[in-house]
Structure formats: C-alpha cells, structure tokens
CSV table of C-alpha atoms in Angstrom, one decimal:
chain,number,residue,atom,x,y,z
A,1,MET,CA,36.3,-49.8,-43.4
A,2,SER,CA,35.3,-46.2,-43.4
A,3,ASP,CA,32.5,-44.7,-41.4
A,4,ALA,CA,30.7,-43.4,-44.5
A,5,THR,CA,30.7,-44.3,-48.2
A,6,PRO,CA,33.1,-41.8,-49.9
A,7,GLU,CA,31.5,-39.6,-52.5
A,8,LYS,CA,33.0,-39.0,-55.8
A,9,THR,CA,35.6,-36.2,-55.5
A,10,CYS,CA,36.9,-33.7,-58.0
A,11,ALA,CA,40.3,-32.1,-58.2
A,12,GLY,CA,40.9,-30.1,-55.1
A,13,CYS,CA,38.5,-32.1,-53.0
A,14,VAL,CA,39.1,-34.4,-50.0
A,15,PRO,CA,36.6,-37.2,-49.0
A,16,GLU,CA,34.6,-36.0,-46.0
A,17,ALA,CA,34.7,-39.6,-44.8
A,18,LEU,CA,38.1,-38.7,-43.4
A,19,ASP,CA,36.6,-36.2,-40.9
A,20,PRO,CA,34.9,-38.6,-38.4
A,21,VAL,CA,37.8,-41.0,-38.5
A,22,LEU,CA,40.3,-38.2,-37.8
A,23,SER,CA,38.1,-36.5,-35.1
A,24,ARG,CA,37.5,-39.8,-33.3
A,25,PHE,CA,41.1,-40.8,-33.3
A,26,THR,CA,42.3,-37.4,-32.2
A,27,ARG,CA,39.9,-37.5,-29.3
A,28,GLU,CA,40.8,-41.1,-28.3
A,29,ALA,CA,44.5,-40.6,-28.6
A,30,GLY,CA,44.4,-37.4,-26.5
A,31,ALA,CA,46.1,-35.4,-29.2
A,32,SER,CA,45.6,-31.6,-29.2
A,33,VAL,CA,46.2,-31.1,-33.0
A,34,SER,CA,45.8,-33.3,-36.0
A,35,ALA,CA,46.4,-32.7,-39.7
A,36,VAL,CA,46.3,-34.7,-42.9
A,37,TYR,CA,48.6,-33.7,-45.8
A,38,LEU,CA,48.0,-34.8,-49.4
A,39,PRO,CA,50.5,-34.6,-52.2
A,40,SER,CA,50.2,-32.2,-55.2
A,41,PRO,CA,49.5,-33.7,-58.6
A,42,ASP,CA,53.2,-33.8,-59.4
A,43,GLY,CA,53.9,-35.4,-56.0
A,44,GLN,CA,56.6,-32.8,-55.2
A,45,VAL,CA,54.7,-30.8,-52.5
A,46,LEU,CA,52.6,-31.9,-49.5
A,47,HIS,CA,49.5,-29.7,-48.9
A,48,LEU,CA,47.6,-29.3,-45.7
A,49,ALA,CA,44.1,-30.8,-46.5
A,50,VAL,CA,42.4,-31.4,-43.2
A,51,LEU,CA,43.1,-29.6,-39.9
A,52,SER,CA,41.8,-30.1,-36.3
A,53,GLY,CA,42.6,-28.5,-33.0
A,54,VAL,CA,44.4,-25.3,-34.1
A,55,SER,CA,43.3,-22.3,-36.2
A,56,TRP,CA,44.2,-21.9,-39.9
A,57,GLN,CA,45.9,-18.6,-39.1
A,58,ILE,CA,48.5,-20.4,-36.9
A,59,ALA,CA,48.9,-23.3,-39.4
A,60,THR,CA,49.3,-21.2,-42.5
A,61,PRO,CA,53.2,-21.3,-42.5
A,62,TRP,CA,53.0,-25.1,-42.8
A,63,ALA,CA,50.2,-25.1,-45.5
A,64,GLN,CA,52.7,-26.4,-48.1
A,65,VAL,CA,55.8,-28.6,-47.4
A,66,ALA,CA,58.2,-29.7,-50.1
A,67,LEU,CA,58.5,-33.5,-50.2
A,68,GLU,CA,62.3,-33.2,-50.2
A,69,ALA,CA,62.4,-30.7,-47.3
A,70,THR,CA,63.7,-31.8,-43.9
A,71,THR,CA,60.5,-31.7,-41.9
A,72,PRO,CA,58.7,-34.5,-39.8
A,73,VAL,CA,55.9,-35.0,-42.3
A,74,SER,CA,58.0,-34.9,-45.4
A,75,ASP,CA,60.5,-37.3,-43.9
A,76,ALA,CA,57.6,-39.6,-42.8
A,77,VAL,CA,56.1,-39.7,-46.3
A,78,ARG,CA,59.4,-39.9,-48.2
A,79,GLU,CA,60.9,-42.6,-46.1
A,80,ARG,CA,57.6,-44.3,-45.2
A,81,ARG,CA,58.3,-44.4,-41.5
A,82,LEU,CA,56.9,-43.0,-38.3
A,83,VAL,CA,58.7,-39.9,-37.1
A,84,TRP,CA,58.4,-39.2,-33.3
A,85,ILE,CA,59.5,-36.0,-31.6
A,86,GLY,CA,59.5,-36.5,-27.8
A,87,ASP,CA,60.4,-33.0,-26.6
A,88,GLN,CA,61.7,-29.6,-27.5
A,89,GLU,CA,65.4,-30.6,-27.4
A,90,GLU,CA,64.8,-33.4,-29.8
A,91,LEU,CA,62.9,-31.1,-32.2
A,92,ALA,CA,65.8,-28.6,-32.0
A,93,ARG,CA,68.4,-31.2,-32.7
A,94,ARG,CA,66.7,-32.8,-35.6
A,95,TYR,CA,64.7,-29.9,-37.1
A,96,PRO,CA,66.4,-26.7,-36.0
A,97,GLN,CA,64.5,-24.4,-38.4
A,98,LEU,CA,61.1,-25.8,-37.4
A,99,ALA,CA,62.1,-25.5,-33.7
A,100,LEU,CA,62.8,-21.8,-34.2
A,101,VAL,CA,59.3,-21.1,-35.4
A,102,LEU,CA,57.7,-23.5,-32.9
A,103,PRO,CA,59.6,-22.8,-29.7
A,104,HIS,CA,56.9,-24.3,-27.5
A,105,PRO,CA,56.7,-27.5,-25.5
A,106,PHE,CA,54.8,-30.3,-27.2
A,107,THR,CA,55.3,-33.8,-28.5
A,108,MET,CA,54.5,-34.8,-32.1
A,109,ALA,CA,54.3,-37.7,-34.5
A,110,ALA,CA,54.2,-37.8,-38.3
A,111,ALA,CA,53.3,-41.0,-40.2
A,112,PRO,CA,52.8,-41.9,-43.8
A,113,ILE,CA,49.3,-42.7,-45.1
A,114,THR,CA,49.7,-45.6,-47.5
A,115,THR,CA,48.0,-48.6,-49.1
A,116,GLY,CA,50.4,-51.1,-50.6
A,117,PRO,CA,52.9,-49.3,-52.8
A,118,THR,CA,50.8,-46.1,-52.9
A,119,ALA,CA,51.6,-43.2,-50.6
A,120,TRP,CA,48.5,-41.0,-50.2
A,121,GLY,CA,50.0,-38.4,-47.9
A,122,GLY,CA,50.9,-38.0,-44.2
A,123,LEU,CA,49.3,-37.6,-40.8
A,124,VAL,CA,50.6,-35.2,-38.2
A,125,LEU,CA,49.6,-35.3,-34.5
A,126,HIS,CA,50.5,-33.0,-31.7
A,127,TRP,CA,50.2,-33.7,-27.9
A,128,PRO,CA,50.5,-31.3,-25.0
A,129,ALA,CA,53.9,-31.3,-23.3
A,130,THR,CA,52.4,-33.4,-20.5
A,131,HIS,CA,52.6,-36.4,-22.9
A,132,PRO,CA,55.5,-38.8,-22.0
A,133,PRO,CA,58.5,-38.3,-24.3
A,134,VAL,CA,58.4,-41.9,-25.4
A,135,LEU,CA,55.7,-43.3,-27.7
A,136,ASP,CA,54.5,-46.6,-26.3
A,137,CYS,CA,53.7,-49.7,-28.5
A,138,ASP,CA,49.9,-49.3,-28.2
A,139,GLU,CA,50.1,-45.7,-29.4
A,140,GLN,CA,52.3,-46.6,-32.2
A,141,ASP,CA,50.0,-49.4,-33.3
A,142,ALA,CA,47.0,-47.0,-33.1
A,143,ILE,CA,48.7,-44.5,-35.3
A,144,THR,CA,49.6,-47.1,-37.9
A,145,GLY,CA,46.0,-48.4,-37.8
A,146,VAL,CA,44.4,-45.0,-38.3
A,147,CYS,CA,46.8,-44.3,-41.2
A,148,ASP,CA,45.8,-47.6,-42.8
A,149,HIS,CA,42.1,-46.6,-42.3
A,150,LEU,CA,42.7,-43.1,-43.9
A,151,GLY,CA,44.6,-44.7,-46.7
A,152,LEU,CA,41.7,-47.1,-47.5
A,153,ILE,CA,39.2,-44.2,-47.6
A,154,LEU,CA,41.4,-42.3,-50.1
A,155,GLN,CA,41.9,-45.4,-52.1
A,156,GLN,CA,38.1,-46.1,-52.2
A,157,ALA,CA,37.5,-42.5,-53.3
A,158,VAL,CA,39.8,-42.8,-56.2
A,159,SER,CA,38.4,-46.3,-57.1
A,160,SER,CA,34.9,-44.7,-57.2
A,161,GLY,CA,36.1,-42.4,-59.9
A,162,GLY,CA,37.3,-39.4,-57.9
A,163,ALA,CA,40.5,-37.5,-58.2
A,164,VAL,CA,41.6,-36.8,-54.7
A,165,SER,CA,43.8,-33.7,-54.3
A,166,PRO,CA,44.2,-30.9,-51.8
A,167,GLY,CA,42.3,-27.6,-52.2
A,168,SER,CA,43.7,-24.1,-51.7
A,169,GLU,CA,42.8,-24.2,-47.9
A,170,PRO,CA,42.3,-27.1,-45.6
A,171,ARG,CA,39.0,-28.2,-44.2
A,172,ILE,CA,38.8,-27.2,-40.6
A,173,LEU,CA,37.1,-29.8,-38.4
A,174,PRO,CA,34.7,-28.4,-35.8
A,175,VAL,CA,35.6,-28.4,-32.1
A,176,PRO,CA,33.4,-30.8,-30.1
A,177,LEU,CA,31.6,-29.0,-27.2
A,178,THR,CA,32.6,-30.2,-23.7
A,179,CYS,CA,29.2,-29.3,-22.4
A,180,ALA,CA,26.1,-27.6,-23.6
A,181,ALA,CA,24.2,-24.9,-21.7
A,182,GLY,CA,20.6,-23.7,-22.0
A,183,PRO,CA,19.7,-19.9,-22.0
A,184,ASP,CA,19.2,-19.8,-18.2
A,185,GLU,CA,22.4,-21.6,-17.5
A,186,ALA,CA,24.3,-19.3,-20.0
A,187,GLN,CA,22.9,-16.2,-18.3
A,188,ALA,CA,23.9,-17.5,-14.9
A,189,ALA,CA,27.5,-18.1,-16.2
A,190,VAL,CA,27.6,-14.5,-17.4
A,191,GLY,CA,26.5,-13.3,-14.0
A,192,PHE,CA,29.1,-15.4,-12.3
A,193,ALA,CA,31.9,-14.0,-14.5
A,194,GLU,CA,30.7,-10.4,-14.0
A,195,ARG,CA,30.9,-10.8,-10.2
A,196,LEU,CA,34.6,-12.0,-10.3
A,197,PRO,CA,37.2,-9.4,-9.4
A,198,ASP,CA,39.4,-7.9,-12.2
A,199,GLY,CA,38.4,-9.0,-15.7
A,200,CYS,CA,38.1,-12.1,-17.9
A,201,CYS,CA,37.4,-13.0,-21.4
A,202,ALA,CA,37.2,-16.1,-23.7
A,203,LEU,CA,38.9,-16.6,-27.1
A,204,ASP,CA,37.8,-19.2,-29.6
A,205,PRO,CA,40.3,-21.4,-31.4
A,206,ASP,CA,40.9,-18.6,-34.0
A,207,GLY,CA,41.8,-16.2,-31.2
A,208,ARG,CA,38.6,-14.1,-31.5
A,209,VAL,CA,36.9,-12.7,-28.4
A,210,THR,CA,33.6,-14.7,-27.9
A,211,PHE,CA,32.9,-13.3,-24.4
A,212,ILE,CA,34.3,-10.5,-22.2
A,213,THR,CA,33.2,-9.0,-18.9
A,214,THR,CA,32.5,-5.4,-18.4
A,215,SER,CA,35.4,-5.0,-16.0
A,216,ALA,CA,37.8,-6.6,-18.6
A,217,ALA,CA,36.7,-4.1,-21.3
A,218,ASP,CA,37.2,-1.3,-18.8
A,219,LEU,CA,40.7,-2.5,-18.0
A,220,LEU,CA,41.5,-2.7,-21.8
A,221,GLY,CA,40.0,0.7,-22.3
A,222,VAL,CA,37.7,-0.4,-25.2
A,223,GLY,CA,34.0,-0.9,-25.3
A,224,ARG,CA,32.7,-4.5,-25.3
A,225,PRO,CA,31.1,-4.2,-28.8
A,226,ASP,CA,34.4,-3.2,-30.2
A,227,LEU,CA,36.1,-6.4,-28.9
A,228,LEU,CA,33.5,-9.1,-29.5
A,229,GLY,CA,34.3,-11.1,-32.6
A,230,VAL,CA,37.8,-9.7,-33.2
A,231,ARG,CA,41.3,-10.7,-32.1
A,232,PRO,CA,42.5,-8.6,-29.1
A,233,TRP,CA,45.7,-7.5,-30.9
A,234,GLU,CA,43.7,-6.3,-33.9
A,235,ALA,CA,41.5,-4.0,-31.7
A,236,LEU,CA,44.3,-3.0,-29.3
A,237,PRO,CA,47.5,-1.8,-31.1
A,238,TRP,CA,49.5,-1.8,-27.8
A,239,LEU,CA,48.8,-5.5,-27.5
A,240,ASP,CA,50.2,-6.2,-31.0
A,241,ASN,CA,53.8,-7.1,-29.8
A,242,PRO,CA,56.1,-10.2,-30.0
A,243,VAL,CA,55.7,-11.1,-26.4
A,244,ALA,CA,51.9,-11.3,-26.5
A,245,GLU,CA,52.0,-13.2,-29.8
A,246,ASP,CA,54.6,-15.7,-28.5
A,247,ARG,CA,52.5,-16.4,-25.3
A,248,TYR,CA,49.3,-16.8,-27.3
A,249,ARG,CA,51.0,-19.3,-29.7
A,250,ALA,CA,52.6,-21.1,-26.7
A,251,ALA,CA,49.2,-21.5,-25.1
A,252,VAL,CA,47.5,-22.8,-28.3
A,253,LEU,CA,50.3,-25.3,-29.2
A,254,SER,CA,51.4,-26.5,-25.8
A,255,ARG,CA,48.0,-26.5,-24.2
A,256,GLN,CA,49.7,-25.2,-21.0
A,257,PRO,CA,48.8,-22.1,-19.0
A,258,THR,CA,51.1,-19.2,-19.4
A,259,SER,CA,51.1,-15.4,-18.8
A,260,PHE,CA,52.7,-12.1,-19.8
A,261,THR,CA,52.6,-8.5,-18.8
A,262,SER,CA,51.9,-5.6,-21.1
A,263,ARG,CA,51.6,-1.8,-20.8
A,264,ARG,CA,48.4,-0.1,-21.8
A,265,PRO,CA,49.3,3.5,-22.6
A,266,PRO,CA,50.1,5.7,-21.0
A,267,ASP,CA,51.1,3.9,-17.8
A,268,HIS,CA,48.6,1.1,-17.0
A,269,TRP,CA,50.3,-2.3,-16.6
A,270,LEU,CA,48.1,-5.4,-17.1
A,271,SER,CA,48.9,-9.0,-16.4
A,272,PHE,CA,47.3,-11.5,-18.8
A,273,HIS,CA,46.9,-15.2,-17.7
A,274,LEU,CA,46.0,-17.7,-20.4
A,275,TYR,CA,44.3,-21.0,-19.7
A,276,PRO,CA,43.9,-23.1,-22.9
A,277,ASP,CA,42.1,-26.2,-24.0
A,278,THR,CA,40.8,-27.6,-27.3
A,279,SER,CA,37.8,-25.2,-27.4
A,280,GLY,CA,39.8,-22.0,-26.9
A,281,ILE,CA,41.5,-19.9,-24.2
A,282,SER,CA,40.2,-18.4,-21.0
A,283,VAL,CA,42.0,-15.2,-20.1
A,284,ARG,CA,42.2,-13.5,-16.7
A,285,ILE,CA,43.2,-9.8,-16.9
A,286,VAL,CA,44.7,-8.2,-13.7
A,287,PRO,CA,46.1,-4.7,-13.1
A,288,VAL,CA,49.6,-4.7,-11.7
A,289,SER,CA,51.9,-2.0,-10.4
A,290,SER,CA,54.8,-2.8,-12.9
A,291,ALA,CA,56.1,-5.2,-15.5
A,292,ASP,CA,58.2,-6.9,-12.8
A,293,LEU,CA,55.3,-8.3,-10.9
A,294,LEU,CA,54.9,-11.7,-12.5
A,295,ALA,CA,52.4,-13.3,-10.1
A,296,PRO,CA,49.6,-10.8,-9.1
A,297,PRO,CA,48.6,-11.5,-5.5
A,298,ARG,CA,44.8,-11.5,-6.3
A,299,LEU,CA,45.2,-14.7,-8.5
A,300,VAL,CA,44.9,-17.9,-6.5
A,301,HIS,CA,46.5,-19.9,-9.3
A,302,PRO,CA,48.5,-17.5,-11.5
A,303,ALA,CA,49.6,-19.0,-14.8
A,304,PRO,CA,53.4,-19.5,-15.1
A,305,ALA,CA,55.2,-16.6,-16.6
A,306,ALA,CA,57.3,-16.8,-19.7
A,307,GLY,CA,61.1,-16.8,-19.3
A,308,PRO,CA,62.3,-13.2,-19.2
A,309,VAL,CA,64.6,-13.6,-22.3
A,310,ARG,CA,62.3,-15.7,-24.5
A,311,ALA,CA,60.9,-13.1,-26.9
A,312,PRO,CA,64.2,-11.1,-27.3
A,313,ALA,CA,66.1,-14.4,-27.8
A,314,LEU,CA,63.8,-15.4,-30.6
A,315,TYR,CA,64.1,-12.0,-32.1
A,316,HIS,CA,67.9,-12.3,-32.2
A,317,LEU,CA,67.8,-15.8,-33.5
A,318,MET,CA,65.5,-14.9,-36.4
A,319,HIS,CA,68.1,-12.2,-37.3
A,320,LEU,CA,70.8,-14.9,-37.0
A,321,ALA,CA,68.9,-17.2,-39.4
A,322,ALA,CA,68.6,-14.3,-41.9
A,323,ALA,CA,72.2,-13.3,-41.4
A,324,LEU,CA,73.6,-16.8,-41.9
A,325,THR,CA,71.9,-17.1,-45.3
A,326,GLU,CA,74.1,-14.2,-46.5
A,327,ALA,CA,77.3,-15.4,-44.8
A,328,VAL,CA,80.0,-16.5,-47.3
A,329,GLY,CA,83.2,-17.8,-45.7
A,330,VAL,CA,84.0,-19.2,-42.3
A,331,ARG,CA,85.1,-15.8,-40.9
A,332,ASP,CA,81.8,-14.3,-42.0
A,333,VAL,CA,79.9,-17.0,-40.2
A,334,VAL,CA,81.9,-16.6,-37.0
A,335,ASP,CA,81.3,-12.8,-37.0
A,336,ARG,CA,77.6,-13.1,-37.6
A,337,VAL,CA,77.2,-15.8,-35.0
A,338,ALA,CA,79.0,-13.8,-32.4
A,339,ASP,CA,77.0,-10.7,-33.1
A,340,GLN,CA,73.7,-12.4,-32.6
A,341,ILE,CA,74.1,-15.5,-30.4
A,342,LEU,CA,75.7,-13.7,-27.4
A,343,PRO,CA,72.8,-11.2,-26.8
A,344,ALA,CA,70.3,-13.9,-27.8
A,345,CYS,CA,71.5,-16.3,-25.1
A,346,GLY,CA,72.8,-13.9,-22.5
A,347,ALA,CA,76.2,-15.4,-22.8
A,348,GLN,CA,79.5,-13.5,-22.2
A,349,ALA,CA,81.8,-15.6,-24.4
A,350,LEU,CA,81.7,-18.2,-27.1
A,351,ALA,CA,84.0,-20.4,-29.0
A,352,LEU,CA,83.3,-22.0,-32.4
A,353,LEU,CA,85.3,-25.2,-33.2
A,354,ALA,CA,85.5,-27.3,-36.3
A,355,ALA,CA,86.6,-31.0,-36.7
A,356,GLU,CA,89.6,-31.2,-39.1
A,357,GLU,CA,91.9,-34.2,-39.7
A,358,GLY,CA,91.0,-35.9,-36.4
A,359,ARG,CA,91.3,-32.8,-34.3
A,360,LEU,CA,89.1,-30.0,-33.0
A,361,ARG,CA,90.3,-26.6,-34.2
A,362,ILE,CA,89.1,-23.3,-32.8
A,363,ILE,CA,88.0,-21.3,-35.8
A,364,GLY,CA,86.5,-18.3,-34.0
A,365,TYR,CA,85.8,-16.9,-30.6
A,366,ARG,CA,84.4,-13.8,-28.8
A,367,GLY,CA,84.8,-12.8,-25.2
A,368,TYR,CA,87.9,-15.0,-24.7
A,369,THR,CA,91.5,-14.1,-25.0
A,370,GLY,CA,93.7,-15.5,-27.8
A,371,GLU,CA,96.1,-16.9,-25.2
A,372,LEU,CA,93.3,-19.0,-23.6
A,373,MET,CA,92.1,-20.2,-26.9
A,374,ASP,CA,95.5,-21.4,-27.9
A,375,ARG,CA,95.5,-23.8,-24.9
A,376,PHE,CA,92.3,-25.5,-26.2
A,377,ASP,CA,93.2,-25.5,-29.9
A,378,ASN,CA,94.0,-28.7,-31.8
A,379,GLU,CA,92.5,-31.1,-29.3
A,380,PRO,CA,92.5,-34.7,-30.6
A,381,LEU,CA,89.0,-36.1,-31.2
A,382,THR,CA,90.0,-39.0,-28.9
A,383,SER,CA,90.4,-36.7,-25.9
A,384,ASP,CA,87.7,-36.7,-23.2
A,385,THR,CA,86.7,-33.1,-23.0
A,386,PRO,CA,83.2,-31.5,-23.1
A,387,ALA,CA,83.7,-29.9,-26.6
A,388,VAL,CA,84.9,-33.2,-28.0
A,389,ARG,CA,82.4,-35.4,-26.3
A,390,VAL,CA,79.4,-33.4,-27.6
A,391,LEU,CA,80.8,-33.7,-31.1
A,392,THR,CA,81.3,-37.4,-31.0
A,393,THR,CA,78.1,-38.2,-29.2
A,394,GLY,CA,75.8,-35.5,-30.7
A,395,VAL,CA,74.3,-34.9,-27.3
A,396,PRO,CA,74.4,-31.3,-25.9
A,397,SER,CA,75.8,-30.7,-22.4
A,398,PHE,CA,74.7,-27.9,-20.0
A,399,PHE,CA,76.6,-27.2,-16.8
A,400,ALA,CA,74.8,-24.8,-14.4
A,401,THR,CA,78.0,-24.4,-12.2
A,402,PHE,CA,81.6,-25.4,-12.2
A,403,THR,CA,80.8,-28.0,-9.7
A,404,ASP,CA,78.5,-29.7,-12.2
A,405,LEU,CA,81.3,-29.5,-14.8
A,406,LYS,CA,83.8,-31.0,-12.4
A,407,GLU,CA,81.5,-33.9,-11.5
A,408,ALA,CA,81.2,-34.8,-15.2
A,409,TYR,CA,84.9,-34.2,-16.0
A,410,PRO,CA,87.0,-34.6,-12.8
A,411,PRO,CA,90.2,-33.4,-14.5
A,412,ALA,CA,88.6,-30.1,-15.4
A,413,VAL,CA,90.4,-26.9,-14.2
A,414,LEU,CA,88.6,-23.5,-14.2
A,415,GLN,CA,90.6,-21.4,-16.6
A,416,ASP,CA,88.2,-18.9,-18.1
A,417,ASP,CA,86.7,-17.3,-15.0
A,418,MET,CA,83.2,-18.3,-16.1
A,419,ALA,CA,80.5,-19.9,-14.0
A,420,ALA,CA,78.2,-21.8,-16.4
A,421,TRP,CA,78.7,-23.4,-19.8
A,422,ALA,CA,76.7,-24.9,-22.7
A,423,PHE,CA,78.5,-27.3,-25.1
A,424,LEU,CA,76.5,-27.9,-28.3
A,425,PRO,CA,77.3,-30.2,-31.2
A,426,LEU,CA,77.2,-28.7,-34.7
A,427,ILE,CA,75.6,-31.4,-36.8
A,428,THR,CA,74.2,-31.1,-40.3
A,429,SER,CA,72.6,-33.9,-42.4
A,430,GLY,CA,73.6,-36.4,-39.6
A,431,ARG,CA,77.2,-35.4,-39.9
A,432,PRO,CA,79.2,-33.7,-37.1
A,433,VAL,CA,81.1,-30.6,-38.3
A,434,GLY,CA,82.1,-29.0,-35.0
A,435,SER,CA,81.1,-27.7,-31.6
A,436,LEU,CA,79.8,-24.5,-30.1
A,437,VAL,CA,80.8,-23.4,-26.6
A,438,LEU,CA,78.8,-20.7,-24.7
A,439,ALA,CA,80.1,-19.4,-21.4
A,440,TYR,CA,78.3,-17.4,-18.7
A,441,ASP,CA,79.8,-15.3,-15.9
A,442,ARG,CA,77.1,-16.4,-13.4
A,443,PRO,CA,75.5,-19.8,-12.6
A,444,ARG,CA,72.6,-20.5,-14.9
A,445,SER,CA,69.8,-23.1,-14.6
A,446,PHE,CA,69.2,-23.6,-18.4
A,447,PRO,CA,65.4,-24.2,-18.4
A,448,ALA,CA,64.0,-26.5,-21.1
A,449,ASP,CA,62.8,-23.7,-23.5
A,450,GLU,CA,66.2,-22.0,-23.3
A,451,ARG,CA,67.9,-25.3,-24.1
A,452,ALA,CA,65.7,-25.8,-27.1
A,453,VAL,CA,66.5,-22.3,-28.4
A,454,VAL,CA,70.2,-22.7,-28.3
A,455,ILE,CA,70.1,-26.2,-29.7
A,456,SER,CA,68.1,-24.8,-32.6
A,457,ALA,CA,70.6,-22.1,-33.1
A,458,ALA,CA,73.4,-24.7,-33.2
A,459,GLY,CA,71.6,-26.5,-36.0
A,460,LEU,CA,71.4,-23.3,-38.1
A,461,ILE,CA,75.1,-22.6,-37.4
A,462,ALA,CA,76.1,-26.1,-38.4
A,463,GLN,CA,74.5,-25.7,-41.8
A,464,ALA,CA,76.0,-22.3,-42.4
A,465,LEU,CA,79.4,-23.5,-41.2
A,466,ASP,CA,79.3,-26.5,-43.5
A,467,ARG,CA,78.5,-24.2,-46.5
A,468,ALA,CA,81.1,-21.7,-45.6
A,469,ARG,CA,83.9,-24.3,-45.3
A,470,LEU,CA,83.0,-25.7,-48.7
A,471,TYR,CA,83.1,-22.1,-50.1
A,472,ASP,CA,86.5,-21.5,-48.6
A,473,ALA,CA,87.9,-24.8,-49.9
A,474,LYS,CA,86.6,-24.0,-53.4
A,475,HIS,CA,88.1,-20.5,-53.1
A,476,ARG,CA,91.5,-21.8,-52.1
A,477,LEU,CA,91.4,-24.4,-54.9
A,478,ALA,CA,90.6,-21.6,-57.4
A,479,ARG,CA,93.5,-19.4,-56.2
A,480,ASN,CA,95.9,-22.4,-56.3
A,481,LEU,CA,94.8,-23.2,-59.8
A,482,GLN,CA,95.2,-19.7,-60.9
A,483,ALA,CA,98.7,-19.5,-59.3
A,484,GLY,CA,99.7,-22.7,-61.0
A,485,LEU,CA,98.2,-22.2,-64.4
A,486,LEU,CA,98.5,-18.5,-65.2
A,487,PRO,CA,101.7,-17.3,-66.9
A,488,ARG,CA,104.6,-16.2,-64.6
A,489,THR,CA,105.0,-12.9,-66.4
C-alpha cells in the first residue's frame, strides 16, 4: 500500500506518492542516488521522472534512454530482471560506453517496476564504492519489494483516471538535513570555520557555493559575494578545466574524498580537497608550492589524489570513441586504436588479435617488430596463453611484472623486453571477437580506475572491430562478384 492516496494525474505528471516511498527506501538501503524512469507514450524511450541524491545537471546525459539501448535500466525493463553492477571493471566489461562517461567507483542496481504483465518503468540505485561488490539476498528482496510498491502506486494512479507519463524534467527530491542549527549555533559554526588555517567552502548538491570563508575567497582571488550561490567553475575561468570537473563528478558519484591541484594565474598553485556526502561537498583549499605536491603538509587528513593520468586518459579515449565511429575497415580501426590508446594508457606497444577459424590472428600492432609478431601469429584457440585465455574466458588479465606473468603461465619466456602487460578480451554482444595486448616498458601497478578505463576502451574497440570485419567481408564479396560477373573484355 502507498503512503498517500495518489491524486489524479495528467499527461506529463508523476504521482507524488512515489516520493516518500523512494526517499525512505534510499535512506534505509544506504544508497547515495536513486532514480525512477517511466516510458514514453509509445514505450520506446525511458525518461527520468524522479531523482534523488544527485543534481539534475549531472544526470542530464541520462535523462532519456532508448528501451532497445544497452544500458542497465533499459536491460532491466526490457528483460524484466534485476541488473547488478558490482564494481568499475564489471561496468566496463558490460557497458563500456557508460563506463567511459562514468569512470568513477560505485556500485549500482537497475530493476523493473511492474505489476502483473504491465511494465511501468525502472528503478536505478547507486551506492558508494564502499558497498560490497555482491548484492546479498536481503538487499535483492528489498529492491524487488520497493519496485512492487512503486508499481502499485502507478497502477492505482492510472486506475483513478490519471495518465501517468514523465515530464520534460524529473522531480528532484529534497535532501534530508542531517542536523538543524539555530541562529546562535550557525554563527558559532561560521566563527569556527573562519579560525581554521587556509580556506574552506561548502557546495550544495548542485555544486553551488553555499558558504565560504574569507580566507578561501582571498585564496581564490574573488570576493565572497561573487562566489555565493554560483558554481566555482562559473565564477573562476581558471577552474573550468577537465581535471576539476572530473574530480567534482567523482566526489558526487562515488561519495569518496578526492583532491586535485590547479593553478590560479599567474603562478598561485592551490590544492582542493573534496569531502562529499548526500547533502553536498565540503572543500578545503590550501596553497602549495607546485602542482607536484599532492598532500599539503598542513592537512591532517588530506583527501586522496586522483591518478596522474586519469583526465588525459579520458580525453584520449573520448577521441578514440569519436574516431572509431568513422573507422571503416579493419586497417582503419587498427590505426585509430594505436594512435589513441597508447598515449591514453601510457603503454609503449600494443597488439590487436582477432579470432578466425579456430586461431588467434594478429591483425595489427604498434611498438613491436614484425619478426616478433610472426612468432605469436596463428595461435590455436586451444593453447594456454594469456591472449587466448582472456578471449575464451572473457576475463581481463593484468601483470604488473614479468614475475607475475611467469607465476600465472610458467612456460612464459620474456621475448618483447617489456616489464608489464594488460591482456583484454574484445567482446561485443556477448560474443568474443579478439584480444588486445598492451605492453609497458616499466612495472605497473594497474589501479582499479585505470583497469576500468582500459576495459571500457576494449569494449569500444570490440564493437568497432566487429563492424570493420563485416565491412571488409562485404567489400571482398563485392569485388569477387564483380570479378566473376563482369565481362572479360
């Protein structure tokens, strides 16, 4: 039963009785973000109708999702099943395009909202990365229960004479206050913040400055009135850069502390430390001597810094995604992959392999010699090598050193003078099409966010390679038909 009797709704309206149910479940489940999607009148598109825990500005790219698209919520609604994503690597393997635009650690679930044969829409939930990668039975039952509850509310609304459908923008649920403060307490809090060294400010869920200390405004070089109520990157052009945006989104979506360093012209370096929760982000601003100082000594608990290659890697991979949409044949795919993936991942060599007639053929490479590639060409798919195993199992392999590779494959012999390797399966629509090998001239630890990025890239490459091989096959068929059917003279 719903918490309130649904009112009659018109087209483009959603029953407000959804709000308390969704808010309470989100809070009890410990989720950081929740969203309800409703189908368009023709049932071909899912529209974001209710949103909690994240700003509309961040959610805008996912305001509309085609029902036939490969996304968690569309898969959940179309196939009427719970979709669970336990970590970044799983997201990258199953939804590489989504992982490229959401390269942040979190877990998520998508579930259909149904009553009997009727599918009303879908529920999406995000948890911080601290959530276990496996969804336990109690959580699964709770998600199924709340979806049934939401379905009944929507069904009752329609039975009451309403026509439930999404509006042009979702309804944003208010953030519950963790604690309330009276005027005296609020003024004491301001005094406390003003006495702290360096500077600090607070951002609301939309990223707007709701509070800033005098010292923080001085460090930013802008008066307090010019910052209150606006987003920092809108008031400070030098802060409108990919690194700052990436760290802000990471804090909002992962709910984990993070940091970055930026230069205020002409030569003032500032370190920003972001501490997020559901109500917004607390920011510490500390002057540093250079961009290389990641943990300012005056911070007792500095927020972890982003990986040094994260933003440039995402920049290259977005270019890769755009370039692959224009690639035609296999050779074109190989060239575009090599041009973008090596600088994106910091690798010194790569090999692209395709499964053909029970063997793994090398169809392109960069940074390796042709003689070396000939030794690995035409490996049977029954052989036990890293490139074959990742293809047959679909599980990526990362080896930080040759010792690690040797432990996993005792017969391995160092032949390429490299020190670390990533072996990635190329899988599209659940079907293996090849393998990607990345090699590094120095040992490499492969942190989780870097693994997610390269796995996402492998998913994009697999799709492009599959299209390119089909194009080449059709092109060869056309040439053969022309050769056989056209007159000899």
